[in-house]
Coordinates of C-alpha atoms in Angstrom, one line a residue:
M1 CA -293.4 -124.0 -44.3
V2 CA -291.3 -124.7 -47.9
S3 CA -290.0 -127.5 -49.0
R4 CA -286.2 -128.9 -48.9
A5 CA -287.7 -130.8 -52.2
E6 CA -288.6 -127.4 -53.8
R7 CA -286.9 -125.2 -56.7
G8 CA -287.4 -122.4 -56.8
P9 CA -287.0 -118.5 -56.2
L10 CA -287.9 -118.6 -53.7
A11 CA -288.4 -121.9 -52.1
D12 CA -284.4 -121.0 -53.3
W13 CA -284.2 -118.0 -51.0
F14 CA -285.6 -119.5 -47.6
W15 CA -283.1 -122.0 -47.1
T16 CA -280.1 -120.0 -48.2
I17 CA -281.0 -117.1 -46.3
D18 CA -279.4 -116.5 -42.3
R19 CA -282.3 -116.9 -40.8
F20 CA -280.9 -115.6 -38.0
F21 CA -279.8 -112.1 -39.5
L22 CA -283.8 -111.8 -41.0
A23 CA -284.8 -112.8 -37.9
M24 CA -282.4 -109.7 -35.4
F25 CA -283.2 -107.2 -38.0
I26 CA -286.9 -107.9 -38.4
F27 CA -287.3 -107.8 -34.4
L28 CA -285.3 -104.5 -33.8
M29 CA -287.3 -102.5 -36.6
G30 CA -290.7 -104.4 -34.2
I31 CA -288.7 -102.9 -30.9
G32 CA -288.3 -99.2 -33.1
F33 CA -292.1 -99.1 -33.7
M34 CA -292.5 -99.6 -30.0
L35 CA -290.7 -96.8 -29.3
S36 CA -292.1 -95.1 -31.4
F37 CA -295.1 -94.8 -29.5
A38 CA -293.6 -94.0 -26.6
A39 CA -291.0 -90.9 -28.2
S40 CA -293.2 -89.8 -30.7
P41 CA -296.5 -88.7 -29.4
A42 CA -295.0 -86.3 -26.8
V43 CA -293.3 -84.6 -29.7
A44 CA -296.0 -84.3 -32.4
E45 CA -298.6 -82.3 -29.6
R46 CA -295.7 -79.9 -28.8
I47 CA -295.6 -79.2 -33.0
G48 CA -299.2 -79.0 -33.2
L49 CA -299.6 -82.2 -34.8
E50 CA -302.1 -85.2 -33.8
P51 CA -300.6 -87.3 -31.0
F52 CA -300.4 -89.7 -33.0
H53 CA -298.6 -88.4 -36.2
F54 CA -295.1 -90.2 -36.5
V55 CA -296.0 -93.1 -34.7
K56 CA -298.6 -93.6 -37.9
R57 CA -295.8 -92.3 -40.5
H58 CA -293.5 -94.8 -38.7
A59 CA -295.6 -97.5 -39.3
A60 CA -296.2 -96.2 -43.1
F61 CA -291.6 -96.2 -43.0
M62 CA -291.9 -99.6 -42.0
I63 CA -293.4 -101.2 -44.7
P64 CA -291.8 -100.3 -48.0
S65 CA -288.1 -101.3 -45.6
I66 CA -288.9 -104.3 -45.6
A67 CA -289.8 -104.4 -49.0
V68 CA -286.6 -103.0 -50.7
M69 CA -284.9 -105.5 -47.4
L70 CA -286.0 -108.4 -49.0
G71 CA -286.4 -107.3 -52.2
L72 CA -282.5 -106.7 -52.2
S73 CA -282.0 -110.4 -50.3
F74 CA -282.7 -111.6 -53.4
L75 CA -279.8 -110.6 -55.1
T76 CA -276.8 -112.0 -56.1
P77 CA -273.3 -110.8 -54.7
R78 CA -272.7 -109.7 -59.1
Q79 CA -276.3 -108.1 -58.9
V80 CA -275.6 -106.3 -55.5
R81 CA -272.7 -104.7 -56.6
R82 CA -274.2 -103.4 -59.6
T83 CA -277.0 -101.7 -57.6
A84 CA -274.7 -100.3 -55.8
I85 CA -272.8 -98.7 -58.3
L86 CA -276.0 -96.8 -59.7
L87 CA -277.5 -96.3 -56.3
L88 CA -274.2 -94.1 -55.2
I89 CA -274.3 -92.8 -59.1
I90 CA -277.8 -90.8 -57.8
S91 CA -277.1 -90.6 -54.3
L92 CA -273.5 -88.3 -55.4
A93 CA -275.9 -86.2 -58.2
M94 CA -278.3 -85.6 -55.3
M95 CA -275.8 -84.7 -52.6
V96 CA -274.2 -82.4 -55.2
L97 CA -277.9 -80.6 -56.0
V98 CA -278.4 -81.0 -52.1
L99 CA -275.6 -78.2 -52.4
F100 CA -278.0 -75.9 -54.1
V101 CA -281.2 -76.2 -54.2
G102 CA -281.5 -78.5 -50.8
Q103 CA -284.2 -77.7 -47.8
E104 CA -282.3 -75.8 -45.0
V105 CA -282.2 -76.9 -41.6
K106 CA -280.2 -76.6 -38.1
G107 CA -277.6 -75.3 -40.7
G108 CA -277.5 -78.0 -42.8
R109 CA -278.5 -78.8 -46.1
R110 CA -279.0 -82.3 -46.1
W111 CA -282.6 -82.4 -47.7
I112 CA -283.7 -82.6 -51.3
W113 CA -288.1 -82.5 -51.6
I114 CA -288.8 -84.9 -54.3
A115 CA -292.1 -86.0 -55.1
G116 CA -293.7 -84.4 -52.0
L117 CA -291.2 -86.6 -49.6
S118 CA -287.9 -85.3 -47.7
I119 CA -285.7 -87.2 -48.2
Q120 CA -281.4 -87.2 -47.0
P121 CA -278.9 -88.8 -50.0
S122 CA -275.9 -89.1 -48.1
E123 CA -278.0 -92.0 -45.9
F124 CA -278.0 -94.0 -48.9
M125 CA -274.9 -93.2 -50.2
K126 CA -273.6 -94.8 -47.1
P127 CA -274.0 -99.0 -47.7
A128 CA -273.1 -97.8 -51.8
F129 CA -270.0 -96.3 -50.9
V130 CA -269.4 -99.6 -48.7
V131 CA -270.3 -102.1 -51.1
V132 CA -268.6 -100.4 -53.7
C133 CA -265.3 -99.6 -52.1
A134 CA -265.0 -103.4 -50.9
W135 CA -265.7 -103.9 -54.7
L136 CA -262.5 -101.5 -55.2
F137 CA -260.3 -102.7 -52.7
A138 CA -261.0 -106.7 -54.3
E139 CA -260.1 -106.5 -57.9
H140 CA -256.8 -104.6 -56.1
A141 CA -256.2 -107.8 -53.8
R142 CA -257.5 -110.1 -56.4
Q143 CA -255.0 -108.4 -59.4
P144 CA -252.6 -105.7 -57.8
E145 CA -251.6 -103.8 -61.4
I146 CA -255.1 -102.6 -61.1
P147 CA -255.5 -99.7 -59.0
G148 CA -258.7 -100.5 -57.1
N149 CA -257.1 -98.9 -54.0
L150 CA -256.0 -95.6 -55.4
F151 CA -259.9 -95.8 -56.8
A152 CA -261.5 -96.1 -53.6
I153 CA -258.9 -93.2 -52.0
I154 CA -260.3 -90.5 -54.8
L155 CA -264.0 -92.0 -54.4
F156 CA -263.6 -91.9 -50.6
G157 CA -262.0 -87.9 -51.3
I158 CA -265.4 -87.0 -53.5
V159 CA -268.0 -88.3 -50.8
A160 CA -266.0 -87.0 -48.1
A161 CA -266.0 -83.1 -49.7
L162 CA -270.0 -83.4 -50.3
L163 CA -270.9 -83.8 -46.8
V164 CA -268.4 -81.9 -45.0
A165 CA -270.3 -80.0 -47.8
Q166 CA -273.1 -79.7 -46.3
P167 CA -271.9 -79.8 -43.5
D168 CA -272.5 -82.9 -41.8
L169 CA -269.7 -83.6 -39.6
G170 CA -271.5 -86.5 -38.1
Q171 CA -271.7 -88.9 -41.6
T172 CA -268.0 -87.8 -42.4
I173 CA -267.0 -89.3 -39.4
L174 CA -268.7 -92.4 -39.6
T175 CA -267.7 -92.6 -43.9
T176 CA -264.2 -91.9 -42.5
A177 CA -264.2 -94.8 -39.7
V178 CA -265.8 -97.6 -42.1
W179 CA -263.6 -97.2 -44.7
G180 CA -260.5 -96.9 -43.0
G181 CA -261.7 -100.3 -40.9
M182 CA -262.0 -102.0 -44.8
F183 CA -259.0 -100.0 -45.8
F184 CA -257.2 -101.7 -43.2
M185 CA -258.2 -105.3 -43.8
A186 CA -257.5 -105.1 -47.5
G187 CA -253.9 -105.0 -45.9
M188 CA -252.8 -101.4 -45.7
P189 CA -249.2 -100.5 -45.8
W190 CA -248.9 -98.9 -41.6
I191 CA -248.1 -96.2 -42.9
W192 CA -251.7 -94.8 -44.9
I193 CA -252.8 -96.0 -40.7
M194 CA -250.8 -93.0 -39.7
L195 CA -251.0 -90.8 -42.2
L196 CA -254.7 -91.7 -42.5
G197 CA -254.8 -90.8 -38.9
I198 CA -253.0 -87.7 -39.1
G199 CA -255.8 -86.8 -41.7
G200 CA -258.7 -87.8 -39.2
A201 CA -257.1 -85.3 -36.9
G202 CA -256.2 -82.7 -39.2
G203 CA -260.1 -82.6 -40.4
L204 CA -261.5 -82.7 -36.7
L205 CA -259.0 -80.2 -36.1
S206 CA -259.7 -78.1 -38.6
A207 CA -263.6 -78.5 -38.7
Y208 CA -263.2 -76.9 -34.7
Y209 CA -261.9 -73.6 -36.0
V210 CA -263.8 -73.5 -39.8
F211 CA -267.5 -74.5 -38.0
P212 CA -268.7 -73.2 -34.9
H213 CA -271.2 -75.6 -34.7
V214 CA -268.9 -77.6 -34.3
A215 CA -266.6 -75.7 -31.8
G216 CA -269.6 -75.1 -29.7
R217 CA -270.8 -78.4 -29.2
I218 CA -267.5 -79.1 -28.6
D219 CA -266.8 -76.7 -25.9
K220 CA -269.8 -78.2 -24.4
F221 CA -269.3 -81.3 -24.2
M222 CA -266.0 -80.7 -22.9
T223 CA -266.1 -78.1 -20.1
G224 CA -270.1 -77.9 -19.7
E225 CA -271.0 -74.6 -20.1
G226 CA -273.6 -73.4 -22.7
D227 CA -276.8 -74.7 -24.1
T228 CA -276.9 -78.0 -23.1
F229 CA -281.1 -79.0 -22.2
Q230 CA -281.6 -81.6 -25.1
I231 CA -278.5 -83.3 -23.7
D232 CA -279.1 -82.9 -19.5
T233 CA -283.0 -84.0 -20.4
A234 CA -281.3 -87.0 -21.7
R235 CA -279.3 -87.4 -18.9
E236 CA -282.2 -86.7 -16.6
A237 CA -284.4 -89.3 -18.4
I238 CA -282.1 -92.0 -17.7
I239 CA -281.2 -91.1 -14.1
R240 CA -285.6 -92.2 -13.7
G241 CA -285.5 -95.1 -15.3
S242 CA -283.5 -96.4 -13.1
W243 CA -282.9 -100.6 -13.7
F244 CA -286.2 -102.0 -14.4
G245 CA -287.7 -98.4 -16.2
Q246 CA -290.3 -96.4 -14.3
G247 CA -293.5 -98.7 -16.7
P248 CA -294.5 -98.2 -20.0
G249 CA -296.1 -94.8 -21.1
E250 CA -295.4 -93.4 -17.9
G251 CA -292.4 -91.7 -18.5
V252 CA -292.0 -87.1 -17.9
V253 CA -288.1 -86.2 -18.4
K254 CA -289.3 -87.8 -21.9
R255 CA -291.7 -85.0 -22.6
I256 CA -289.1 -82.3 -22.7
I257 CA -286.8 -84.0 -24.8
P258 CA -286.8 -82.3 -28.6
D259 CA -285.6 -85.2 -30.6
A260 CA -287.1 -87.5 -28.7
H261 CA -288.7 -89.8 -31.3
T262 CA -285.2 -89.6 -33.2
D263 CA -282.0 -88.6 -32.3
F264 CA -282.1 -89.4 -28.2
I265 CA -285.0 -92.7 -28.7
F266 CA -282.8 -94.9 -26.4
S267 CA -282.7 -92.4 -23.5
V268 CA -286.3 -93.0 -24.1
A269 CA -286.1 -96.5 -23.9
A270 CA -283.8 -96.2 -20.6
E271 CA -286.2 -94.0 -19.0
E272 CA -289.7 -96.3 -19.5
F273 CA -288.2 -99.7 -20.1
G274 CA -284.4 -99.3 -17.6
I275 CA -281.1 -99.5 -18.1
V276 CA -281.6 -103.9 -18.1
F277 CA -283.6 -103.3 -21.9
C278 CA -281.1 -100.9 -22.9
M279 CA -278.1 -103.4 -22.5
A280 CA -279.7 -106.4 -23.9
L281 CA -280.5 -103.8 -26.4
V282 CA -277.2 -103.1 -27.0
A283 CA -276.0 -106.7 -26.5
L284 CA -277.9 -107.6 -29.8
F285 CA -276.0 -105.0 -32.7
T286 CA -272.9 -106.4 -30.8
V287 CA -274.0 -109.7 -31.7
L288 CA -275.0 -108.2 -35.5
V289 CA -271.6 -106.7 -35.8
L290 CA -270.1 -110.0 -34.2
R291 CA -272.8 -112.2 -36.5
G292 CA -271.1 -110.1 -39.4
L293 CA -267.6 -109.8 -38.8
S294 CA -267.3 -113.5 -37.5
H295 CA -269.4 -114.4 -42.0
A296 CA -266.7 -112.0 -43.3
Y297 CA -263.6 -114.2 -41.6
R298 CA -264.9 -117.2 -43.2
E299 CA -265.6 -116.4 -46.6
R300 CA -263.2 -116.7 -49.0
N301 CA -264.5 -114.1 -51.7
D302 CA -262.8 -110.8 -50.7
F303 CA -265.1 -108.4 -52.6
N304 CA -267.9 -110.7 -50.5
R305 CA -266.0 -110.3 -46.8
F306 CA -265.1 -107.1 -47.4
A307 CA -268.7 -105.5 -48.1
V308 CA -270.4 -107.4 -45.5
A309 CA -267.5 -106.3 -42.3
G310 CA -268.2 -102.7 -44.0
L311 CA -271.6 -102.5 -44.2
V312 CA -272.0 -104.2 -40.3
L313 CA -269.7 -101.8 -38.8
Q314 CA -271.3 -99.2 -40.5
M315 CA -274.3 -99.6 -38.4
G316 CA -272.5 -101.0 -35.2
I317 CA -269.9 -97.9 -35.2
Q318 CA -273.8 -95.4 -36.4
S319 CA -275.4 -98.0 -32.8
I320 CA -271.9 -96.3 -31.2
I321 CA -272.2 -92.6 -31.8
N322 CA -276.3 -92.2 -31.5
I323 CA -275.5 -94.1 -28.0
G324 CA -272.5 -93.0 -26.8
V325 CA -274.3 -89.2 -27.4
N326 CA -277.5 -89.9 -25.8
L327 CA -275.0 -91.7 -22.4
E328 CA -273.2 -87.9 -22.9
L329 CA -269.8 -90.2 -23.4
L330 CA -269.6 -88.0 -27.4
P331 CA -270.7 -85.1 -28.1
A332 CA -274.0 -83.7 -29.1
K333 CA -274.6 -84.7 -32.8
G334 CA -278.3 -86.2 -34.9
M335 CA -277.8 -89.1 -36.0
T336 CA -280.4 -91.9 -35.5
L337 CA -280.2 -95.7 -33.8
P338 CA -280.5 -97.9 -36.4
L339 CA -283.8 -99.6 -37.4
I340 CA -285.3 -98.1 -34.2
S341 CA -285.5 -94.1 -34.2
Y342 CA -288.5 -92.8 -36.5
G343 CA -286.7 -91.2 -40.0
G344 CA -288.1 -91.7 -43.6
S345 CA -284.7 -91.5 -45.5
S346 CA -283.0 -93.1 -42.6
M347 CA -285.0 -96.5 -42.0
V348 CA -284.9 -97.2 -46.0
A349 CA -281.5 -96.6 -46.5
I350 CA -281.1 -99.0 -43.3
C351 CA -282.8 -101.6 -44.9
V352 CA -280.6 -101.5 -48.3
T353 CA -278.0 -102.2 -45.6
A354 CA -279.3 -105.2 -44.1
G355 CA -280.7 -106.4 -48.2
F356 CA -277.0 -106.1 -48.8
I357 CA -275.7 -107.8 -45.5
L358 CA -278.7 -110.9 -46.4
A359 CA -278.0 -111.4 -50.7
L360 CA -273.9 -111.3 -49.2
T361 CA -274.6 -113.6 -46.6
R362 CA -276.7 -115.8 -48.1
H363 CA -275.0 -119.8 -48.4
R364 CA -274.8 -121.2 -51.6
P365 CA -274.1 -124.6 -52.3
E366 CA -273.6 -124.0 -55.5
K367 CA -270.2 -121.9 -55.1
R368 CA -269.2 -123.6 -52.2
A369 CA -269.2 -126.7 -54.9
Q370 CA -267.4 -124.6 -57.1
D371 CA -264.7 -123.9 -55.3
R372 CA -263.7 -127.9 -53.8
S373 CA -264.1 -128.9 -57.4
L374 CA -260.7 -125.8 -58.0
F375 CA -259.3 -128.2 -55.6
R376 CA -260.0 -131.9 -56.5
V377 CA -257.3 -133.9 -57.9
P378 CA -257.9 -135.6 -61.9
H379 CA -258.0 -139.1 -61.9
G380 CA -255.1 -140.9 -62.8
M381 CA -253.1 -138.0 -61.3
P382 CA -250.4 -138.6 -58.0
A383 CA -252.1 -136.8 -54.7
E384 CA -249.5 -134.4 -53.2

């Protein structure tokens, strides 16, 4: 145990970190590792790998992911901003490179091989994009003559264009929703809200007519016709699980779900542990988002407020999309469940998000004392 009397980076970190957030992140990662034992062996055997191939890789990805999360949690808000700017520049450059030399999977170019590892740059772009936009919105709020909102709009346009070029409509919708939420919190005029809504609707309509795979997924969702095997089996797994599940390792339907260890791990959880377990999982994500928004509401610093709110919204909306697809409430879209699903890039990137949240929500007594001193009445002057 670290004593409060100690002084040093580790002691300061221990007594200023939001331990509830830290415990929640690690707990969710533990649930994800547990579910990988249930979801991944059947997938590995189906593609000719040894049963625990993905379990071992999941464990291997967890170690650097937790290290990244804890390392970033030591940063100050200024260091978070600088780290995000650097990460965003690298991610955008790699997203451009992906369009030319990226690995094509299921009709999209989203991955690039570096040092034997398959990396999805857009995953790392998301937390960096949120933090940089939060800084731009905050600078405009602090000094209206600085065109921070305009720069944020231009940056959003660049990011959206690169995502559409891959194409990755799901990440585009997620990024747009988070950016719109932050812009709204930053005091977006109602005319901009209307324009953003019209633009979003126009973008979805254009995607329907431009990208055949998008039209196919929407048509399948609306009519129930066509190849709906993965969605149907996911729904069957949830129904078979009933309230309390079939028990660990007793799932049967999970064996034929193609992406059981990634996009449809929620259905595997429902079959083996039941609807009650899934409701508890949804409650955990809900509490995580609400705690982040509550912290943002109490925060005086605009940058911290916008960044924390945007980062927890990103995790929350991504969870909604993944769970909504599993429950057949949304059209099929490949998107992982944060901290739960298997995936190297997604796991490390989500831990970057978690690390930024931990760094920005740390209690800073010296800052509060400085804030109070700004309002202290000098000696000899009458108080109003």
